[in-house]
GROMACS .gro file of C-alpha atoms in nm:
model
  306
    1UNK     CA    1  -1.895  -0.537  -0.255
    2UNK     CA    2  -2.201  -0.600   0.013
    3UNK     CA    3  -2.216  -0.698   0.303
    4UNK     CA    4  -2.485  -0.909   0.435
    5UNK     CA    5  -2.569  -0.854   0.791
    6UNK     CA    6  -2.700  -1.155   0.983
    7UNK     CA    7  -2.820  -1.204   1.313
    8UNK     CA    8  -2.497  -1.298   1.485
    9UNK     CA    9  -2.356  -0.938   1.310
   10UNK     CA   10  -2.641  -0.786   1.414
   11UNK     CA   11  -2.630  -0.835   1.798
   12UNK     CA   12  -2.240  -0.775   1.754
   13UNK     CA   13  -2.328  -0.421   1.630
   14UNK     CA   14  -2.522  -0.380   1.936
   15UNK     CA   15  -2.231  -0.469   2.159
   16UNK     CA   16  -2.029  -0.315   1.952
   17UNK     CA   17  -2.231   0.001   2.014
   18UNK     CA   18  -2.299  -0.023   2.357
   19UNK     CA   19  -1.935  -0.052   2.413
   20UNK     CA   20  -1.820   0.273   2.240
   21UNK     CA   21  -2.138   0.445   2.438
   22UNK     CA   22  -1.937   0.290   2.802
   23UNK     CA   23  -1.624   0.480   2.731
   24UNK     CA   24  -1.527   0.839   2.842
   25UNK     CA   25  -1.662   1.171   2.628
   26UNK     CA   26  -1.390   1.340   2.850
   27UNK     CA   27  -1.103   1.296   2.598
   28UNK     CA   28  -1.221   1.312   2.242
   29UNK     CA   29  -1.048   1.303   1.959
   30UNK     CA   30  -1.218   1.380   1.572
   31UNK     CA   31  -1.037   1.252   1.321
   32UNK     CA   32  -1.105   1.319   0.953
   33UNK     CA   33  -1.046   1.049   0.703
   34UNK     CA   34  -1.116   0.926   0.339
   35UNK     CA   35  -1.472   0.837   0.379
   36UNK     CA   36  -1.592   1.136   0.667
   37UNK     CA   37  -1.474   1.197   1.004
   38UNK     CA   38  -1.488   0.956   1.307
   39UNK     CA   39  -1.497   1.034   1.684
   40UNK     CA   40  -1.254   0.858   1.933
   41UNK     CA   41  -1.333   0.861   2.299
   42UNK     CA   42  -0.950   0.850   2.338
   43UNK     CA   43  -0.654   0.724   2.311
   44UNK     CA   44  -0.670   0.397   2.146
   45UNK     CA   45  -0.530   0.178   2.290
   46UNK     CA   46  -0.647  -0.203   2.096
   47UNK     CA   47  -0.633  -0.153   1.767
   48UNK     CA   48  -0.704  -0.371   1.445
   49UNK     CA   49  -0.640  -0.330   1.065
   50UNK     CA   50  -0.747  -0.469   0.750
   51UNK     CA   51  -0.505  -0.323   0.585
   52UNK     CA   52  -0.109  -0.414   0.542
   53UNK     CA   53  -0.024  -0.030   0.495
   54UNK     CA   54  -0.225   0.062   0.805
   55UNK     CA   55  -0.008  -0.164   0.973
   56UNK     CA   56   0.312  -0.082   0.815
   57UNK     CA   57   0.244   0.272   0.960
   58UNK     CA   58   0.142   0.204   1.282
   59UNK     CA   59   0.451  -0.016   1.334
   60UNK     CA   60   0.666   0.215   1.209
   61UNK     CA   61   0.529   0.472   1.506
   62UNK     CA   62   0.550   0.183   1.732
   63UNK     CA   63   0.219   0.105   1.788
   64UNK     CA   64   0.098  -0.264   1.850
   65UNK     CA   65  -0.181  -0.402   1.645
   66UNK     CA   66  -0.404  -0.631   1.792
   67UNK     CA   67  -0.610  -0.758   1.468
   68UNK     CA   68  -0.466  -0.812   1.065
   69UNK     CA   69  -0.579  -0.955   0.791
   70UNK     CA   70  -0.568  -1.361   0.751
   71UNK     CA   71  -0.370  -1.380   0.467
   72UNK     CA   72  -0.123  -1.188   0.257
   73UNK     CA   73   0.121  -1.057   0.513
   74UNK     CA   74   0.424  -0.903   0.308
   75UNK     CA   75   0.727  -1.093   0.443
   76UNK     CA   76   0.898  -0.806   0.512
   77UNK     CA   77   0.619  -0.719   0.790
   78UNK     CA   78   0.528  -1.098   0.924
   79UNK     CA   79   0.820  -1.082   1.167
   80UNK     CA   80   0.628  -0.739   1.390
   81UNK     CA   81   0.262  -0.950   1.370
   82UNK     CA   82   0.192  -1.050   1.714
   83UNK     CA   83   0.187  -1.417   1.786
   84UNK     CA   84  -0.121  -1.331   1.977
   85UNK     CA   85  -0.252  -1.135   1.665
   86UNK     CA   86  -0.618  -1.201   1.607
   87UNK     CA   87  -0.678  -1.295   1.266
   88UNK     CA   88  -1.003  -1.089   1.108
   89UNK     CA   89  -1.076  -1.200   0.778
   90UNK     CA   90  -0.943  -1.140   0.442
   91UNK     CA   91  -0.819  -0.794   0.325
   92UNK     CA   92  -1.155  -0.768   0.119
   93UNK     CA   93  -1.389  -0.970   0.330
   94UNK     CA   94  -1.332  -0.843   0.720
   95UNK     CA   95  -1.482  -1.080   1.014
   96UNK     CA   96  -1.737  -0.857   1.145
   97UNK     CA   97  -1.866  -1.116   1.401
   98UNK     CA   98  -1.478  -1.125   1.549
   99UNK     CA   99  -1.381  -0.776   1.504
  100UNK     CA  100  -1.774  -0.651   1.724
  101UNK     CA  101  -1.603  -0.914   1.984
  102UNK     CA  102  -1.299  -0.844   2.004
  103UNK     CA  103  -1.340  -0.513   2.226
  104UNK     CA  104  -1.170  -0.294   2.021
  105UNK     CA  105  -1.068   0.096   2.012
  106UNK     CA  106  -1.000   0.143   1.713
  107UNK     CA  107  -1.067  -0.056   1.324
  108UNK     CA  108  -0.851   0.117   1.064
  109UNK     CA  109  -0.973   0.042   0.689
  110UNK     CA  110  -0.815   0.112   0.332
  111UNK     CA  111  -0.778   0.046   0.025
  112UNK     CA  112  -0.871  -0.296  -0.080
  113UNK     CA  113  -1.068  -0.326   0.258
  114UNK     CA  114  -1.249   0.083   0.214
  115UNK     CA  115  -1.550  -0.093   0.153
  116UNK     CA  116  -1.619  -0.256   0.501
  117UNK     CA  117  -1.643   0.105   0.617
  118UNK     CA  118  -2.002   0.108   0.598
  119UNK     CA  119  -2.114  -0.191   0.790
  120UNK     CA  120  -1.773  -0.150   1.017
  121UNK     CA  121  -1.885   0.212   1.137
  122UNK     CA  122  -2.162   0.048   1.346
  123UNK     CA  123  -1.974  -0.152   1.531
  124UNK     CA  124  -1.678   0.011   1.671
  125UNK     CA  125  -1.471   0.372   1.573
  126UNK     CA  126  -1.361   0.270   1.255
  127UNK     CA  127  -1.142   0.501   0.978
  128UNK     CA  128  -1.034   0.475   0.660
  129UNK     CA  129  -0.706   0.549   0.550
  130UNK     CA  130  -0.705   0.528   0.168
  131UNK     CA  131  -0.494   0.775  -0.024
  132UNK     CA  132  -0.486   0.915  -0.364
  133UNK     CA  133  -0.234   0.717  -0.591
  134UNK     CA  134  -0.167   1.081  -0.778
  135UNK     CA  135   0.073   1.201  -0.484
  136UNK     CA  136   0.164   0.852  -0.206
  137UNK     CA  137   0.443   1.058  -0.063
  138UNK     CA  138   0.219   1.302   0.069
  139UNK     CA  139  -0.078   1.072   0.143
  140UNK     CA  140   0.156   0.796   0.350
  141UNK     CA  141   0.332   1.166   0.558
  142UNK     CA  142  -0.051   1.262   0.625
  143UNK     CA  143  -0.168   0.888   0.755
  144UNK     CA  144   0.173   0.908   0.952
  145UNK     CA  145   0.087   1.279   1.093
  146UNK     CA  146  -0.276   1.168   1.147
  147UNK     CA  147  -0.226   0.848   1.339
  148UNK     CA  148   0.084   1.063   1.511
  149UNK     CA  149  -0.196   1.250   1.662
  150UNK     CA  150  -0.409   1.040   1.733
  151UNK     CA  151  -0.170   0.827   1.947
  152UNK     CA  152  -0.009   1.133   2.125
  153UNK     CA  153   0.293   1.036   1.894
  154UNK     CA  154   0.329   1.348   1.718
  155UNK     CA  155   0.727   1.348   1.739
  156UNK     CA  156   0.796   1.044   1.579
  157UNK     CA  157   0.543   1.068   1.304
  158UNK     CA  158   0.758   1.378   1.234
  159UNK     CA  159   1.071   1.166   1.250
  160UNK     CA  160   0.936   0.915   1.019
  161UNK     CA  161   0.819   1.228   0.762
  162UNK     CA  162   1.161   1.378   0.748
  163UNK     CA  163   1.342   1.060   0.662
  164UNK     CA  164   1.114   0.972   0.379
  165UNK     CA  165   1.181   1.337   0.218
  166UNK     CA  166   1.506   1.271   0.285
  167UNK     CA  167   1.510   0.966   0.076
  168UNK     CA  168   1.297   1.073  -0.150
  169UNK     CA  169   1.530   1.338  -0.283
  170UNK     CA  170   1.793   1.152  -0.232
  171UNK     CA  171   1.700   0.924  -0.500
  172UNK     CA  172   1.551   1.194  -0.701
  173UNK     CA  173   1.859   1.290  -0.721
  174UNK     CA  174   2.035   0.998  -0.834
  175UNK     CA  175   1.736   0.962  -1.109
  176UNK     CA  176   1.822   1.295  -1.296
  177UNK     CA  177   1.958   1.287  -1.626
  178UNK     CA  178   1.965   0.874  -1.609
  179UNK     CA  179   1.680   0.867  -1.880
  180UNK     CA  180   1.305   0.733  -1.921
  181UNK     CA  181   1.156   0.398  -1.838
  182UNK     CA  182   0.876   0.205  -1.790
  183UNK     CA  183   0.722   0.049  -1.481
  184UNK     CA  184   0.648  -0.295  -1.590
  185UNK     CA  185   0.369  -0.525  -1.374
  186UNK     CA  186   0.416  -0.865  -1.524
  187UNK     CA  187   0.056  -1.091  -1.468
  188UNK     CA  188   0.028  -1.438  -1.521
  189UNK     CA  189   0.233  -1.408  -1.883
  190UNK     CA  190   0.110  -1.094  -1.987
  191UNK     CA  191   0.266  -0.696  -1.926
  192UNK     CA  192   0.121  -0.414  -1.842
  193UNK     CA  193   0.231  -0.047  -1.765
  194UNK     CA  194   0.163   0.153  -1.497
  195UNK     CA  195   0.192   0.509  -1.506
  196UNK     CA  196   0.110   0.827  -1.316
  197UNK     CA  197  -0.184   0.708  -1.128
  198UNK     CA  198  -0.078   0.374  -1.071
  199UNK     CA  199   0.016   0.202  -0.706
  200UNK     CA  200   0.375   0.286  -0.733
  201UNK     CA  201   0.308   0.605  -0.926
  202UNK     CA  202   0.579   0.763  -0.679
  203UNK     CA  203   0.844   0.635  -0.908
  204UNK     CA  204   0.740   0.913  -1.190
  205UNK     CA  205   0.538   1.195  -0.960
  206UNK     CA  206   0.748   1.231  -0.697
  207UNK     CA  207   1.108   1.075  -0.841
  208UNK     CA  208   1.090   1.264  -1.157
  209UNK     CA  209   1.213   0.995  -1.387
  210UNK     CA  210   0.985   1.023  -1.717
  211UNK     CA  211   0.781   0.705  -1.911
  212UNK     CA  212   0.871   0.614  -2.207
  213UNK     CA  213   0.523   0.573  -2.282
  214UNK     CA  214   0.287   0.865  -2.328
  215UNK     CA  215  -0.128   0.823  -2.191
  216UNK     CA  216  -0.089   0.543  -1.985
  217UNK     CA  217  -0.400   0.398  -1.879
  218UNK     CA  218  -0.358   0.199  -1.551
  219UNK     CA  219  -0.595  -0.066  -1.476
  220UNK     CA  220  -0.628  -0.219  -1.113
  221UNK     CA  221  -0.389  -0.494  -1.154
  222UNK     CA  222  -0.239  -0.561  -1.512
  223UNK     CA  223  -0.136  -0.219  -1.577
  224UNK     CA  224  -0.158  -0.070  -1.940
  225UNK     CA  225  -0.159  -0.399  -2.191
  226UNK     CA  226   0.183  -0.369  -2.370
  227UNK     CA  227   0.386  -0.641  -2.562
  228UNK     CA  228   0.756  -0.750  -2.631
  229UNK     CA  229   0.728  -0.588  -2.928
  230UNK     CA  230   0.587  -0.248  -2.807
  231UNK     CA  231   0.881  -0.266  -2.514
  232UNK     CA  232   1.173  -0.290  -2.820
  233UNK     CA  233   0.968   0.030  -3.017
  234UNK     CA  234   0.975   0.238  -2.679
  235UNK     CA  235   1.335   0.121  -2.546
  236UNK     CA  236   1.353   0.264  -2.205
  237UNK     CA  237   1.673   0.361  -2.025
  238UNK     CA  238   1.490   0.139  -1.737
  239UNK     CA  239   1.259  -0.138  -1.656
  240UNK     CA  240   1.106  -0.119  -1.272
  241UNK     CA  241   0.902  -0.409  -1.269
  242UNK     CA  242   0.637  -0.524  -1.036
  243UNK     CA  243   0.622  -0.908  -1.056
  244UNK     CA  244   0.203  -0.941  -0.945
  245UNK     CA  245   0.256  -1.307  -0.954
  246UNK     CA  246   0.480  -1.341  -0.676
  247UNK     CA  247   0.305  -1.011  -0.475
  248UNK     CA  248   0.002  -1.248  -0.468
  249UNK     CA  249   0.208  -1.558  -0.356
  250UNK     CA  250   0.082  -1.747  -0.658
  251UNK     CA  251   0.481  -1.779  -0.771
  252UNK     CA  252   0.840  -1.635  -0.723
  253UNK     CA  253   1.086  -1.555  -0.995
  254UNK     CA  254   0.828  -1.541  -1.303
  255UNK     CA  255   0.910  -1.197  -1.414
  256UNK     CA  256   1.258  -1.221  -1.488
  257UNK     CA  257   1.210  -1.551  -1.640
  258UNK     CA  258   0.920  -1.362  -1.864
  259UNK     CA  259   1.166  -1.062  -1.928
  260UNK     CA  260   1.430  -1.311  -2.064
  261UNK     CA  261   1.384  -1.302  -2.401
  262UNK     CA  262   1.512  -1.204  -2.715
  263UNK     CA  263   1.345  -0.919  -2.783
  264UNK     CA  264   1.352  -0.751  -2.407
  265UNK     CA  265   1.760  -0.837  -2.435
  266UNK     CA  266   1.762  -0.586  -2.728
  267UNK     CA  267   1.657  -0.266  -2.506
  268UNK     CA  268   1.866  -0.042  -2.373
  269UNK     CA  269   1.755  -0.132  -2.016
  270UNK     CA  270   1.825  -0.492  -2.059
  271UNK     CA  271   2.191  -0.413  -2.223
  272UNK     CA  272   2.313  -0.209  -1.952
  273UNK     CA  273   2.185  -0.391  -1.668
  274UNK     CA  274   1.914  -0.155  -1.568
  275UNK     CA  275   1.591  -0.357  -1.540
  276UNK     CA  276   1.519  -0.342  -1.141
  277UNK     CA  277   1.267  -0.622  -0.962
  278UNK     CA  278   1.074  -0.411  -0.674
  279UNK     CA  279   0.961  -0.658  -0.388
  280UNK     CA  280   0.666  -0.808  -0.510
  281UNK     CA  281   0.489  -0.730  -0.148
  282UNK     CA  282   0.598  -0.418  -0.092
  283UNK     CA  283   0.496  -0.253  -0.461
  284UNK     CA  284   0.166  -0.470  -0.498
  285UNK     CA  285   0.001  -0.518  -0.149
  286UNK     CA  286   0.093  -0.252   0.096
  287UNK     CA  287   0.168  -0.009  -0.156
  288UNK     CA  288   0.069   0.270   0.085
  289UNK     CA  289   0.337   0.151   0.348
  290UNK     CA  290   0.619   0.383   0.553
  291UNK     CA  291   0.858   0.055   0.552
  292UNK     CA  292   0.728  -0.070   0.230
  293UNK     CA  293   0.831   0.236   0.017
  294UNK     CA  294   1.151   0.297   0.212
  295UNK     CA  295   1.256  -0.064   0.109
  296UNK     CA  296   1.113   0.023  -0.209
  297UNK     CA  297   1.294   0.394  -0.246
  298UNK     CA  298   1.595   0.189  -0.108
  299UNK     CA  299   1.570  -0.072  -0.427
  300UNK     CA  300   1.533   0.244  -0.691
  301UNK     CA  301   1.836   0.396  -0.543
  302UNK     CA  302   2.077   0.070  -0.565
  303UNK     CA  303   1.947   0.017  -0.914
  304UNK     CA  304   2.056   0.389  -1.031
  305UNK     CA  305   2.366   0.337  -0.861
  306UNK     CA  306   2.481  -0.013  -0.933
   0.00000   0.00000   0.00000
């Protein structure tokens, strides 16, 4: 993606700049991130986000966010965005004009938005908090540790840490010896698999629970290409599906309505009850998200038990 910077994002840079050089030296902090390490003259204290994980996390410490993306708030977060929130573009295409005049602290990037760290650098302290998909346990505990510090809120970000382990093997737990399955992202009428390195890749790193599919090969939304037939040959103990359809807002309830069909109906998963519907929001938006993958963890764990 590029950026094109006009004149009206040019002489925003400028304030931009000359506002970070007006603030104290006296109480640095250096914070090292996904794309380098960034400076703060201190404690933040008006902060924006282009990213719905980024604010996920920072509401979960209790921090209030002054800026979010324009569209795609998960509904489990909409309720904690200010009224007063400013509204600074999309989650791919930031409003660099309103977020130089806004008089910022802080600009927090990631994922979908990590690109606008180049031009957003220049205009305000600005960090990315993108994680690796391999391991999102760890990387969501060090964005919580790292903000944590960054905030003087150290103790809770440990609080926070703790209860997702906890969780985490709590459901681990419930997963052994319950079988394989797939994680299913159903797109506009067609499947796909994710697997290890996939936006909810949690599910087999971190929860244990093996794929009945060997060599997945994730793409960035639709997931390993599989069909009906392909789900009957592998017959997993489990479906976890990830309905992208309604995690875009383009429509609600198309997965299961996919998923009922003859040939899914034959699979172990589908006979005893064990194909589980993540929130849409949660497993395809924020993704990187303390609340999100609680709620998520939460989901996995009334599933195995039901």
């Amino acid at each position: 993606m590029k950026f094109t910077r006009t004149p009206a994002l040019l002489a925003a840079l400028v304030a931009g700049a000359l506002a970070m050089t007006s603030l104290t030296q006296a109480q640095e902090i250096v914070v090292t991130h996904a794309q380098g390490e960034t400076t703060l003259p201190g404690v933040p204290t008006k902060v924006l986000t282009s990213d719905w994980a980024a604010f996920d996390n920072l509401h979960a410490l209790g921090v209030p966010v002054a800026g979010v993306p324009a569209s795609n708030a998960p509904s489990y977060l909409q309720g904690f965005v200010a009224a007063d929130a400013l509204q600074i573009g999309s989650l791919f295409e930031p409003d660099f004009e309103g977020i130089a005049a806004s008089g910022s602290d802080l600009y927090i990037v990631g994922a979908r938005s990590r690109e606008a760290y180049a031009t957003a650098k220049d205009i305000l302290p600005t960090i990315d908090l993108s994680i690796d998909n391999a391991d999102i346990i760890a990387g969501i505990e060090g964005n919580l540790t790292k903000l944590g510090e960054v905030f003087g809120l150290q103790d809770k970000a440990a609080e926070l840490n703790a209860a997702l382990d906890a969780k985490v093997a709590e459901v681990k737990a419930a997963a052994e010896g319950k079988g394989k399955a797939l994680i299913l992202v159903t797109n506009a009428g067609n499947l796909g698999v994710y697997g290890p390195d996939s936006r909810v890749a949690w599910i087999h790193n971190q929860l244990g629970i093996p794929s009945a599919m060997e060599n997945v090969k994730d793409g960035d939304h639709g997931g390993d290409s599989v069909s009906f037939e392909f789900l009957l040959e592998a017959n997993p103990d489990w479906l976890f599906v990830v309905d992208r359809d309604a995690g875009t807002g383009e429509s609600t309830g198309a997965a299961a309505a996919l998923l009922d069909n003859e040939l899914v109906n034959q699979t172990t998963a589908a006979k005893e009850g064990h194909i589980v519907y993540l929130d849409p929001q949660a497993s395809y938006i924020t993704m990187h998200g303390y609340s999100g993958v609680m709620l998520l963890l939460d989901q996995v764990l009334a599933g195995l038990n039901g």
